């Protein structure tokens, strides 16, 4: 639905997306924000890479993957991923997540798929058993 490429200081706010390949995709982003969005039934709710990104107050439901961060530094705040096959995919990123909620994960799904890079979870109701290591990243 929205694809940003190299747009410093971009802000995507209060967007509703249903049934697309990507909800919001940011590539080579710096100092950008995605906030207040509702994303449903997409291949990926948010795919993001860049520096100092903020993904905030998002509700992502029924997607193959809720949020993917790759080659990203930044934060996730108040993000809820519901009924996604992969709630959060952390791939080669440096992220601090606060109030990241992954709920109603399908039987064959994963709450957090960890590839590599620093990941700090603050006030997140995610147990260590819900974090799976990506065998492709090892």
Short mmCIF file of N, CA, C and O in Angstrom, two decimals:
data_model
loop_
_atom_site.label_atom_id
_atom_site.label_comp_id
_atom_site.label_asym_id
_atom_site.label_seq_id
_atom_site.Cartn_x
_atom_site.Cartn_y
_atom_site.Cartn_z
N UNK A 1 0.83 -1.19 0.00
CA UNK A 1 0.00 0.00 0.00
C UNK A 1 0.88 1.26 0.00
O UNK A 1 0.69 2.14 -0.81
N UNK A 2 1.87 1.31 0.93
CA UNK A 2 2.78 2.45 0.98
C UNK A 2 4.20 1.93 0.90
O UNK A 2 4.58 1.04 1.67
N UNK A 3 4.98 2.45 -0.04
CA UNK A 3 6.37 2.06 -0.19
C UNK A 3 7.22 3.33 -0.19
O UNK A 3 7.12 4.17 -1.08
N UNK A 4 8.06 3.45 0.86
CA UNK A 4 8.97 4.58 0.97
C UNK A 4 10.37 4.10 0.66
O UNK A 4 10.78 3.05 1.13
N UNK A 5 11.10 4.86 -0.11
CA UNK A 5 12.48 4.50 -0.43
C UNK A 5 13.35 5.74 -0.31
O UNK A 5 13.22 6.68 -1.10
N UNK A 6 14.21 5.75 0.71
CA UNK A 6 15.14 6.87 0.89
C UNK A 6 14.46 8.19 1.15
O UNK A 6 14.88 9.22 0.63
N UNK A 7 13.43 8.19 1.97
CA UNK A 7 12.69 9.41 2.29
C UNK A 7 12.97 9.81 3.74
O UNK A 7 12.28 9.35 4.65
N UNK A 8 14.00 10.62 3.99
CA UNK A 8 14.29 10.99 5.38
C UNK A 8 13.15 11.77 6.01
O UNK A 8 12.44 12.52 5.33
N UNK A 9 12.95 11.53 7.29
CA UNK A 9 11.94 12.23 8.09
C UNK A 9 10.51 11.96 7.64
O UNK A 9 9.60 12.75 7.92
N UNK A 10 10.28 10.84 6.99
CA UNK A 10 8.92 10.51 6.54
C UNK A 10 8.05 10.14 7.74
O UNK A 10 8.53 9.63 8.74
N UNK A 11 6.76 10.41 7.62
CA UNK A 11 5.81 10.01 8.64
C UNK A 11 4.57 9.42 7.96
O UNK A 11 3.93 10.06 7.13
N UNK A 12 4.28 8.18 8.31
CA UNK A 12 3.06 7.51 7.85
C UNK A 12 2.18 7.40 9.09
O UNK A 12 2.56 6.78 10.07
N UNK A 13 1.00 8.01 9.04
CA UNK A 13 0.20 8.14 10.25
C UNK A 13 -1.27 7.81 9.97
O UNK A 13 -1.82 8.22 8.95
N UNK A 14 -1.87 7.05 10.89
CA UNK A 14 -3.32 6.78 10.89
C UNK A 14 -3.82 6.20 9.58
O UNK A 14 -4.86 6.60 9.06
N UNK A 15 -3.10 5.22 9.08
CA UNK A 15 -3.42 4.56 7.82
C UNK A 15 -4.14 3.24 8.12
O UNK A 15 -3.80 2.54 9.07
N UNK A 16 -5.12 2.88 7.30
CA UNK A 16 -5.76 1.57 7.39
C UNK A 16 -5.52 0.86 6.07
O UNK A 16 -5.81 1.41 5.00
N UNK A 17 -4.97 -0.37 6.15
CA UNK A 17 -4.66 -1.16 4.96
C UNK A 17 -5.26 -2.54 5.15
O UNK A 17 -5.06 -3.17 6.20
N UNK A 18 -5.95 -3.04 4.13
CA UNK A 18 -6.50 -4.39 4.17
C UNK A 18 -6.21 -5.10 2.86
O UNK A 18 -6.48 -4.56 1.79
N UNK A 19 -5.65 -6.32 2.99
CA UNK A 19 -5.52 -7.21 1.85
C UNK A 19 -4.56 -6.78 0.76
O UNK A 19 -4.89 -6.85 -0.41
N UNK A 20 -3.37 -6.38 1.13
CA UNK A 20 -2.34 -6.00 0.17
C UNK A 20 -1.13 -6.93 0.34
O UNK A 20 -1.06 -7.70 1.29
N UNK A 21 -0.17 -6.83 -0.57
CA UNK A 21 1.06 -7.59 -0.40
C UNK A 21 1.81 -7.06 0.81
O UNK A 21 2.11 -7.80 1.74
N UNK A 22 2.08 -5.77 0.84
CA UNK A 22 2.74 -5.10 1.97
C UNK A 22 1.81 -4.00 2.48
O UNK A 22 1.25 -3.26 1.67
N UNK A 23 1.75 -3.90 3.80
CA UNK A 23 1.02 -2.77 4.36
C UNK A 23 1.84 -1.49 4.21
O UNK A 23 1.49 -0.59 3.47
N UNK A 24 3.00 -1.46 4.88
CA UNK A 24 3.93 -0.33 4.80
C UNK A 24 5.33 -0.90 4.64
O UNK A 24 5.75 -1.75 5.42
N UNK A 25 6.02 -0.44 3.62
CA UNK A 25 7.40 -0.88 3.38
C UNK A 25 8.30 0.34 3.35
O UNK A 25 8.05 1.28 2.60
N UNK A 26 9.31 0.32 4.21
CA UNK A 26 10.29 1.40 4.24
C UNK A 26 11.67 0.84 3.96
O UNK A 26 12.11 -0.08 4.63
N UNK A 27 12.34 1.38 2.96
CA UNK A 27 13.69 0.96 2.61
C UNK A 27 14.61 2.17 2.62
O UNK A 27 14.24 3.24 2.12
N UNK A 28 15.78 2.01 3.20
CA UNK A 28 16.79 3.07 3.27
C UNK A 28 16.19 4.32 3.92
O UNK A 28 16.38 5.43 3.47
N UNK A 29 15.45 4.11 4.99
CA UNK A 29 14.79 5.21 5.69
C UNK A 29 15.66 5.73 6.81
O UNK A 29 16.38 4.98 7.46
N UNK A 30 15.59 7.03 7.06
CA UNK A 30 16.28 7.61 8.20
C UNK A 30 15.32 8.55 8.93
O UNK A 30 14.58 9.31 8.30
N UNK A 31 15.32 8.41 10.25
CA UNK A 31 14.53 9.28 11.12
C UNK A 31 13.06 9.30 10.72
O UNK A 31 12.42 10.35 10.69
N UNK A 32 12.49 8.14 10.45
CA UNK A 32 11.10 8.07 9.98
C UNK A 32 10.20 7.37 10.99
O UNK A 32 10.67 6.60 11.82
N UNK A 33 8.89 7.64 10.87
CA UNK A 33 7.90 7.15 11.84
C UNK A 33 6.72 6.53 11.09
O UNK A 33 6.25 7.08 10.10
N UNK A 34 6.24 5.41 11.62
CA UNK A 34 4.97 4.83 11.21
C UNK A 34 4.15 4.73 12.49
O UNK A 34 4.57 4.07 13.44
N UNK A 35 3.00 5.40 12.55
CA UNK A 35 2.23 5.40 13.79
C UNK A 35 0.73 5.39 13.53
O UNK A 35 0.25 5.90 12.52
N UNK A 36 0.02 4.77 14.48
CA UNK A 36 -1.44 4.80 14.48
C UNK A 36 -2.09 4.03 13.35
O UNK A 36 -3.24 4.31 13.02
N UNK A 37 -1.41 3.06 12.78
CA UNK A 37 -1.94 2.34 11.62
C UNK A 37 -2.61 1.03 12.01
O UNK A 37 -2.22 0.38 12.97
N UNK A 38 -3.59 0.63 11.22
CA UNK A 38 -4.25 -0.66 11.32
C UNK A 38 -4.00 -1.37 10.01
O UNK A 38 -4.34 -0.86 8.94
N UNK A 39 -3.39 -2.56 10.10
CA UNK A 39 -3.02 -3.30 8.89
C UNK A 39 -3.54 -4.73 9.04
O UNK A 39 -3.27 -5.38 10.05
N UNK A 40 -4.27 -5.19 8.03
CA UNK A 40 -4.89 -6.52 8.10
C UNK A 40 -4.72 -7.28 6.80
O UNK A 40 -4.77 -6.69 5.71
N UNK A 41 -4.54 -8.60 6.91
CA UNK A 41 -4.57 -9.53 5.79
C UNK A 41 -3.59 -9.18 4.68
O UNK A 41 -3.93 -9.16 3.50
N UNK A 42 -2.34 -8.89 5.07
CA UNK A 42 -1.28 -8.61 4.12
C UNK A 42 -0.20 -9.69 4.24
O UNK A 42 -0.13 -10.39 5.24
N UNK A 43 0.65 -9.80 3.24
CA UNK A 43 1.80 -10.71 3.37
C UNK A 43 2.66 -10.26 4.53
O UNK A 43 3.05 -11.06 5.37
N UNK A 44 2.99 -8.98 4.56
CA UNK A 44 3.72 -8.39 5.68
C UNK A 44 3.02 -7.10 6.07
O UNK A 44 2.71 -6.27 5.21
N UNK A 45 2.80 -6.94 7.37
CA UNK A 45 2.18 -5.70 7.83
C UNK A 45 3.11 -4.52 7.64
O UNK A 45 2.79 -3.55 6.96
N UNK A 46 4.32 -4.62 8.23
CA UNK A 46 5.34 -3.58 8.09
C UNK A 46 6.67 -4.26 7.82
O UNK A 46 7.06 -5.17 8.54
N UNK A 47 7.35 -3.82 6.77
CA UNK A 47 8.72 -4.25 6.46
C UNK A 47 9.57 -2.98 6.51
O UNK A 47 9.28 -2.02 5.80
N UNK A 48 10.61 -2.97 7.34
CA UNK A 48 11.33 -1.71 7.56
C UNK A 48 12.83 -1.93 7.64
O UNK A 48 13.29 -2.82 8.34
N UNK A 49 13.58 -1.10 6.91
CA UNK A 49 15.01 -1.01 7.17
C UNK A 49 15.48 0.41 6.98
O UNK A 49 15.01 1.13 6.11
N UNK A 50 16.38 0.79 7.88
CA UNK A 50 16.91 2.14 7.89
C UNK A 50 17.40 2.48 9.28
O UNK A 50 17.52 1.61 10.14
N UNK A 51 17.70 3.74 9.51
CA UNK A 51 18.26 4.17 10.79
C UNK A 51 17.26 5.01 11.56
O UNK A 51 16.51 5.79 10.99
N UNK A 52 17.29 4.84 12.88
CA UNK A 52 16.47 5.63 13.81
C UNK A 52 14.99 5.64 13.43
O UNK A 52 14.34 6.67 13.45
N UNK A 53 14.46 4.48 13.13
CA UNK A 53 13.04 4.36 12.81
C UNK A 53 12.20 4.17 14.05
O UNK A 53 12.66 3.67 15.06
N UNK A 54 10.96 4.59 13.97
CA UNK A 54 10.02 4.35 15.06
C UNK A 54 8.73 3.80 14.48
O UNK A 54 8.10 4.43 13.63
N UNK A 55 8.36 2.61 14.95
CA UNK A 55 7.10 1.98 14.58
C UNK A 55 6.25 1.99 15.85
O UNK A 55 6.61 1.35 16.83
N UNK A 56 5.16 2.73 15.83
CA UNK A 56 4.46 3.06 17.09
C UNK A 56 2.94 2.95 16.93
O UNK A 56 2.38 3.37 15.92
N UNK A 57 2.31 2.39 17.95
CA UNK A 57 0.86 2.30 18.05
C UNK A 57 0.27 1.68 16.78
O UNK A 57 -0.55 2.28 16.10
N UNK A 58 0.71 0.46 16.49
CA UNK A 58 0.24 -0.27 15.32
C UNK A 58 -0.58 -1.48 15.75
O UNK A 58 -0.24 -2.14 16.73
N UNK A 59 -1.62 -1.77 15.00
CA UNK A 59 -2.40 -2.99 15.19
C UNK A 59 -2.35 -3.75 13.87
O UNK A 59 -2.84 -3.26 12.85
N UNK A 60 -1.73 -4.92 13.91
CA UNK A 60 -1.51 -5.72 12.71
C UNK A 60 -2.16 -7.08 12.92
O UNK A 60 -1.86 -7.76 13.89
N UNK A 61 -3.05 -7.46 12.01
CA UNK A 61 -3.82 -8.70 12.21
C UNK A 61 -3.85 -9.54 10.93
O UNK A 61 -3.90 -9.01 9.82
N UNK A 62 -3.84 -10.87 11.14
CA UNK A 62 -4.07 -11.85 10.07
C UNK A 62 -3.11 -11.69 8.90
O UNK A 62 -3.49 -11.87 7.75
N UNK A 63 -1.85 -11.37 9.19
CA UNK A 63 -0.82 -11.25 8.15
C UNK A 63 0.11 -12.46 8.24
O UNK A 63 0.21 -13.10 9.28
N UNK A 64 0.80 -12.76 7.14
CA UNK A 64 1.82 -13.81 7.20
C UNK A 64 2.88 -13.41 8.23
O UNK A 64 3.25 -14.20 9.08
N UNK A 65 3.39 -12.19 8.12
CA UNK A 65 4.33 -11.64 9.10
C UNK A 65 3.83 -10.28 9.52
O UNK A 65 3.53 -9.43 8.68
N UNK A 66 3.80 -10.05 10.82
CA UNK A 66 3.32 -8.76 11.33
C UNK A 66 4.31 -7.64 11.04
O UNK A 66 4.02 -6.71 10.31
N UNK A 67 5.52 -7.75 11.62
CA UNK A 67 6.56 -6.73 11.45
C UNK A 67 7.87 -7.42 11.13
O UNK A 67 8.25 -8.38 11.80
N UNK A 68 8.58 -6.90 10.13
CA UNK A 68 9.93 -7.35 9.79
C UNK A 68 10.85 -6.15 9.90
O UNK A 68 10.59 -5.11 9.27
N UNK A 69 11.90 -6.26 10.71
CA UNK A 69 12.93 -5.23 10.73
C UNK A 69 14.23 -5.89 10.29
O UNK A 69 14.64 -6.89 10.84
N UNK A 70 14.83 -5.32 9.28
CA UNK A 70 16.09 -5.84 8.78
C UNK A 70 17.01 -4.66 8.48
O UNK A 70 16.57 -3.69 7.88
N UNK A 71 18.22 -4.74 8.96
CA UNK A 71 19.16 -3.63 8.81
C UNK A 71 18.53 -2.35 9.33
O UNK A 71 18.66 -1.28 8.74
N UNK A 72 17.82 -2.46 10.43
CA UNK A 72 17.13 -1.31 11.03
C UNK A 72 17.69 -1.03 12.41
O UNK A 72 18.01 -1.94 13.15
N UNK A 73 17.77 0.24 12.75
CA UNK A 73 17.96 0.63 14.14
C UNK A 73 16.75 1.47 14.51
O UNK A 73 16.23 2.21 13.69
N UNK A 74 16.28 1.28 15.74
CA UNK A 74 15.14 2.08 16.16
C UNK A 74 14.30 1.39 17.20
O UNK A 74 14.79 0.54 17.95
N UNK A 75 13.01 1.75 17.24
CA UNK A 75 12.15 1.24 18.30
C UNK A 75 10.78 0.82 17.77
O UNK A 75 10.31 1.32 16.75
N UNK A 76 10.20 -0.10 18.52
CA UNK A 76 8.81 -0.50 18.36
C UNK A 76 8.13 -0.16 19.67
O UNK A 76 8.62 -0.55 20.73
N UNK A 77 7.02 0.56 19.61
CA UNK A 77 6.30 0.93 20.82
C UNK A 77 4.81 0.67 20.61
O UNK A 77 4.25 1.12 19.62
N UNK A 78 4.22 -0.04 21.55
CA UNK A 78 2.78 -0.28 21.54
C UNK A 78 2.32 -0.89 20.21
O UNK A 78 1.39 -0.40 19.57
N UNK A 79 2.99 -1.96 19.81
CA UNK A 79 2.66 -2.68 18.58
C UNK A 79 1.98 -3.99 18.97
O UNK A 79 2.49 -4.74 19.79
N UNK A 80 0.82 -4.26 18.37
CA UNK A 80 0.11 -5.51 18.59
C UNK A 80 0.02 -6.27 17.28
O UNK A 80 -0.47 -5.72 16.28
N UNK A 81 0.49 -7.52 17.29
CA UNK A 81 0.37 -8.42 16.15
C UNK A 81 -0.55 -9.56 16.56
O UNK A 81 -0.26 -10.26 17.52
N UNK A 82 -1.63 -9.72 15.83
CA UNK A 82 -2.66 -10.69 16.20
C UNK A 82 -2.90 -11.66 15.04
O UNK A 82 -3.11 -11.23 13.90
N UNK A 83 -2.86 -12.95 15.35
CA UNK A 83 -3.13 -14.01 14.38
C UNK A 83 -2.19 -13.97 13.17
O UNK A 83 -2.59 -14.28 12.06
N UNK A 84 -0.95 -13.57 13.39
CA UNK A 84 0.05 -13.56 12.32
C UNK A 84 0.89 -14.83 12.43
O UNK A 84 1.22 -15.26 13.53
N UNK A 85 1.25 -15.42 11.29
CA UNK A 85 2.08 -16.63 11.30
C UNK A 85 3.42 -16.36 11.97
O UNK A 85 3.95 -17.19 12.70
N UNK A 86 4.00 -15.20 11.72
CA UNK A 86 5.18 -14.70 12.44
C UNK A 86 4.80 -13.32 12.95
O UNK A 86 4.49 -12.43 12.15
N UNK A 87 4.83 -13.15 14.26
CA UNK A 87 4.45 -11.85 14.82
C UNK A 87 5.49 -10.79 14.51
O UNK A 87 5.20 -9.77 13.89
N UNK A 88 6.73 -11.05 14.94
CA UNK A 88 7.82 -10.09 14.72
C UNK A 88 9.05 -10.85 14.24
O UNK A 88 9.48 -11.81 14.87
N UNK A 89 9.61 -10.42 13.12
CA UNK A 89 10.82 -11.01 12.55
C UNK A 89 11.96 -10.01 12.71
O UNK A 89 11.96 -8.96 12.08
N UNK A 90 12.90 -10.36 13.59
CA UNK A 90 14.05 -9.49 13.89
C UNK A 90 15.26 -10.02 13.13
O UNK A 90 15.83 -11.03 13.50
N UNK A 91 15.62 -9.34 12.05
CA UNK A 91 16.69 -9.83 11.18
C UNK A 91 17.75 -8.75 11.00
O UNK A 91 17.48 -7.72 10.39
N UNK A 92 18.93 -8.98 11.54
CA UNK A 92 20.06 -8.05 11.42
C UNK A 92 19.63 -6.63 11.79
O UNK A 92 19.79 -5.69 11.03
N UNK A 93 19.07 -6.49 12.96
CA UNK A 93 18.54 -5.20 13.39
C UNK A 93 19.01 -4.89 14.81
O UNK A 93 19.51 -5.75 15.51
N UNK A 94 18.86 -3.61 15.18
CA UNK A 94 19.11 -3.16 16.54
C UNK A 94 17.83 -2.46 16.98
O UNK A 94 17.57 -1.33 16.54
N UNK A 95 17.04 -3.14 17.80
CA UNK A 95 15.70 -2.64 18.12
C UNK A 95 15.43 -2.73 19.62
O UNK A 95 15.78 -3.71 20.26
N UNK A 96 14.78 -1.69 20.13
CA UNK A 96 14.21 -1.72 21.47
C UNK A 96 12.70 -1.75 21.30
O UNK A 96 12.13 -0.84 20.67
N UNK A 97 12.07 -2.80 21.80
CA UNK A 97 10.62 -2.94 21.70
C UNK A 97 10.00 -2.78 23.09
O UNK A 97 10.41 -3.46 24.03
N UNK A 98 9.05 -1.89 23.19
CA UNK A 98 8.31 -1.75 24.45
C UNK A 98 6.83 -1.95 24.15
O UNK A 98 6.30 -1.43 23.17
N UNK A 99 6.21 -2.76 25.00
CA UNK A 99 4.79 -3.09 24.83
C UNK A 99 4.49 -3.72 23.48
O UNK A 99 3.47 -3.43 22.86
N UNK A 100 5.39 -4.59 23.03
CA UNK A 100 5.14 -5.40 21.84
C UNK A 100 4.30 -6.59 22.29
O UNK A 100 4.71 -7.36 23.16
N UNK A 101 3.12 -6.73 21.72
CA UNK A 101 2.21 -7.82 22.07
C UNK A 101 1.99 -8.67 20.83
O UNK A 101 1.63 -8.15 19.77
N UNK A 102 2.24 -9.97 20.98
CA UNK A 102 1.98 -10.92 19.90
C UNK A 102 0.99 -11.93 20.47
O UNK A 102 1.31 -12.64 21.41
N UNK A 103 -0.21 -11.95 19.91
CA UNK A 103 -1.26 -12.79 20.48
C UNK A 103 -1.97 -13.61 19.42
O UNK A 103 -1.93 -13.30 18.24
N UNK A 104 -2.61 -14.67 19.90
CA UNK A 104 -3.37 -15.59 19.05
C UNK A 104 -2.53 -16.12 17.89
O UNK A 104 -2.98 -16.19 16.75
N UNK A 105 -1.29 -16.50 18.20
CA UNK A 105 -0.38 -17.04 17.18
C UNK A 105 -0.94 -18.38 16.71
O UNK A 105 -1.29 -19.23 17.52
N UNK A 106 -1.05 -18.61 15.38
CA UNK A 106 -1.53 -19.90 14.89
C UNK A 106 -0.66 -21.05 15.40
O UNK A 106 0.51 -20.86 15.75
N UNK A 107 -1.23 -22.23 15.40
CA UNK A 107 -0.55 -23.41 15.94
C UNK A 107 0.84 -23.60 15.36
O UNK A 107 1.78 -23.93 16.07
N UNK A 108 1.03 -23.41 14.08
CA UNK A 108 2.34 -23.58 13.44
C UNK A 108 3.11 -22.26 13.34
O UNK A 108 4.10 -22.17 12.63
N UNK A 109 2.67 -21.22 14.06
CA UNK A 109 3.29 -19.90 13.96
C UNK A 109 4.36 -19.66 14.99
O UNK A 109 4.67 -20.50 15.84
N UNK A 110 4.96 -18.46 14.91
CA UNK A 110 6.05 -18.04 15.79
C UNK A 110 5.77 -16.62 16.26
O UNK A 110 5.48 -15.74 15.45
N UNK A 111 5.87 -16.39 17.56
CA UNK A 111 5.67 -15.04 18.08
C UNK A 111 6.80 -14.12 17.64
O UNK A 111 6.58 -13.06 17.05
N UNK A 112 8.06 -14.53 17.94
CA UNK A 112 9.23 -13.73 17.56
C UNK A 112 10.23 -14.66 16.86
O UNK A 112 10.64 -15.66 17.44
N UNK A 113 10.59 -14.31 15.64
CA UNK A 113 11.62 -15.03 14.89
C UNK A 113 12.87 -14.17 14.92
O UNK A 113 12.88 -13.06 14.38
N UNK A 114 13.90 -14.66 15.61
CA UNK A 114 15.11 -13.88 15.82
C UNK A 114 16.21 -14.34 14.86
O UNK A 114 16.58 -15.51 14.84
N UNK A 115 16.76 -13.40 14.09
CA UNK A 115 17.88 -13.69 13.20
C UNK A 115 19.19 -13.28 13.83
O UNK A 115 19.98 -14.12 14.25
N UNK A 116 19.43 -11.97 13.94
CA UNK A 116 20.65 -11.48 14.59
C UNK A 116 20.50 -10.00 14.90
O UNK A 116 19.65 -9.31 14.35
N UNK A 117 21.37 -9.54 15.78
CA UNK A 117 21.39 -8.13 16.19
C UNK A 117 20.74 -7.94 17.54
O UNK A 117 19.94 -8.75 17.99
N UNK A 118 21.10 -6.84 18.22
CA UNK A 118 20.56 -6.56 19.55
C UNK A 118 19.04 -6.36 19.52
O UNK A 118 18.51 -5.63 18.69
N UNK A 119 18.36 -7.03 20.44
CA UNK A 119 16.92 -6.89 20.60
C UNK A 119 16.63 -6.77 22.10
O UNK A 119 16.97 -7.67 22.87
N UNK A 120 16.03 -5.67 22.49
CA UNK A 120 15.65 -5.45 23.88
C UNK A 120 14.13 -5.43 23.95
O UNK A 120 13.48 -4.66 23.23
N UNK A 121 13.56 -6.28 24.80
CA UNK A 121 12.11 -6.34 24.99
C UNK A 121 11.77 -5.77 26.36
O UNK A 121 12.20 -6.32 27.38
N UNK A 122 11.03 -4.67 26.39
CA UNK A 122 10.63 -4.02 27.64
C UNK A 122 9.11 -4.08 27.78
O UNK A 122 8.39 -3.68 26.86
N UNK A 123 8.64 -4.58 28.90
CA UNK A 123 7.20 -4.66 29.16
C UNK A 123 6.45 -5.39 28.04
O UNK A 123 5.36 -4.99 27.65
N UNK A 124 7.06 -6.44 27.54
CA UNK A 124 6.46 -7.25 26.48
C UNK A 124 6.04 -8.59 27.08
O UNK A 124 6.88 -9.28 27.66
N UNK A 125 4.79 -8.99 26.92
CA UNK A 125 4.35 -10.28 27.46
C UNK A 125 4.76 -11.44 26.55
O UNK A 125 3.93 -12.21 26.07
N UNK A 126 6.05 -11.55 26.30
CA UNK A 126 6.61 -12.59 25.43
C UNK A 126 7.57 -13.41 26.28
O UNK A 126 8.48 -12.85 26.91
N UNK A 127 7.37 -14.71 26.30
CA UNK A 127 8.24 -15.58 27.08
C UNK A 127 9.43 -16.03 26.23
O UNK A 127 9.37 -15.99 25.00
N UNK A 128 10.52 -16.46 26.87
CA UNK A 128 11.67 -16.97 26.11
C UNK A 128 11.29 -18.12 25.16
O UNK A 128 11.83 -18.23 24.07
N UNK A 129 10.33 -18.95 25.56
CA UNK A 129 9.90 -20.06 24.71
C UNK A 129 9.22 -19.58 23.43
O UNK A 129 9.16 -20.33 22.44
N UNK A 130 8.73 -18.35 23.42
CA UNK A 130 8.06 -17.82 22.23
C UNK A 130 9.03 -17.18 21.24
O UNK A 130 8.62 -16.74 20.18
N UNK A 131 10.31 -17.11 21.60
CA UNK A 131 11.33 -16.57 20.70
C UNK A 131 12.05 -17.74 20.04
O UNK A 131 12.64 -18.57 20.72
N UNK A 132 11.97 -17.80 18.73
CA UNK A 132 12.62 -18.87 17.98
C UNK A 132 13.77 -18.28 17.17
O UNK A 132 13.67 -17.19 16.62
N UNK A 133 14.87 -19.03 17.10
CA UNK A 133 16.02 -18.60 16.32
C UNK A 133 15.84 -19.01 14.88
O UNK A 133 15.46 -20.15 14.59
N UNK A 134 16.11 -18.10 13.97
CA UNK A 134 15.98 -18.36 12.55
C UNK A 134 17.16 -19.21 12.10
O UNK A 134 18.30 -18.74 12.11
N UNK A 135 16.95 -20.46 11.70
CA UNK A 135 18.07 -21.32 11.31
C UNK A 135 18.82 -20.80 10.08
O UNK A 135 19.99 -21.10 9.89
N UNK A 136 18.16 -20.01 9.25
CA UNK A 136 18.83 -19.44 8.06
C UNK A 136 19.83 -18.36 8.43
O UNK A 136 20.70 -18.03 7.67
N UNK A 137 19.68 -17.77 9.63
CA UNK A 137 20.55 -16.67 10.05
C UNK A 137 21.81 -17.18 10.76
O UNK A 137 22.73 -16.43 11.00
N UNK A 138 21.83 -18.44 11.13
CA UNK A 138 22.97 -18.98 11.89
C UNK A 138 24.05 -19.47 10.95
O UNK A 138 23.85 -20.02 9.94
#
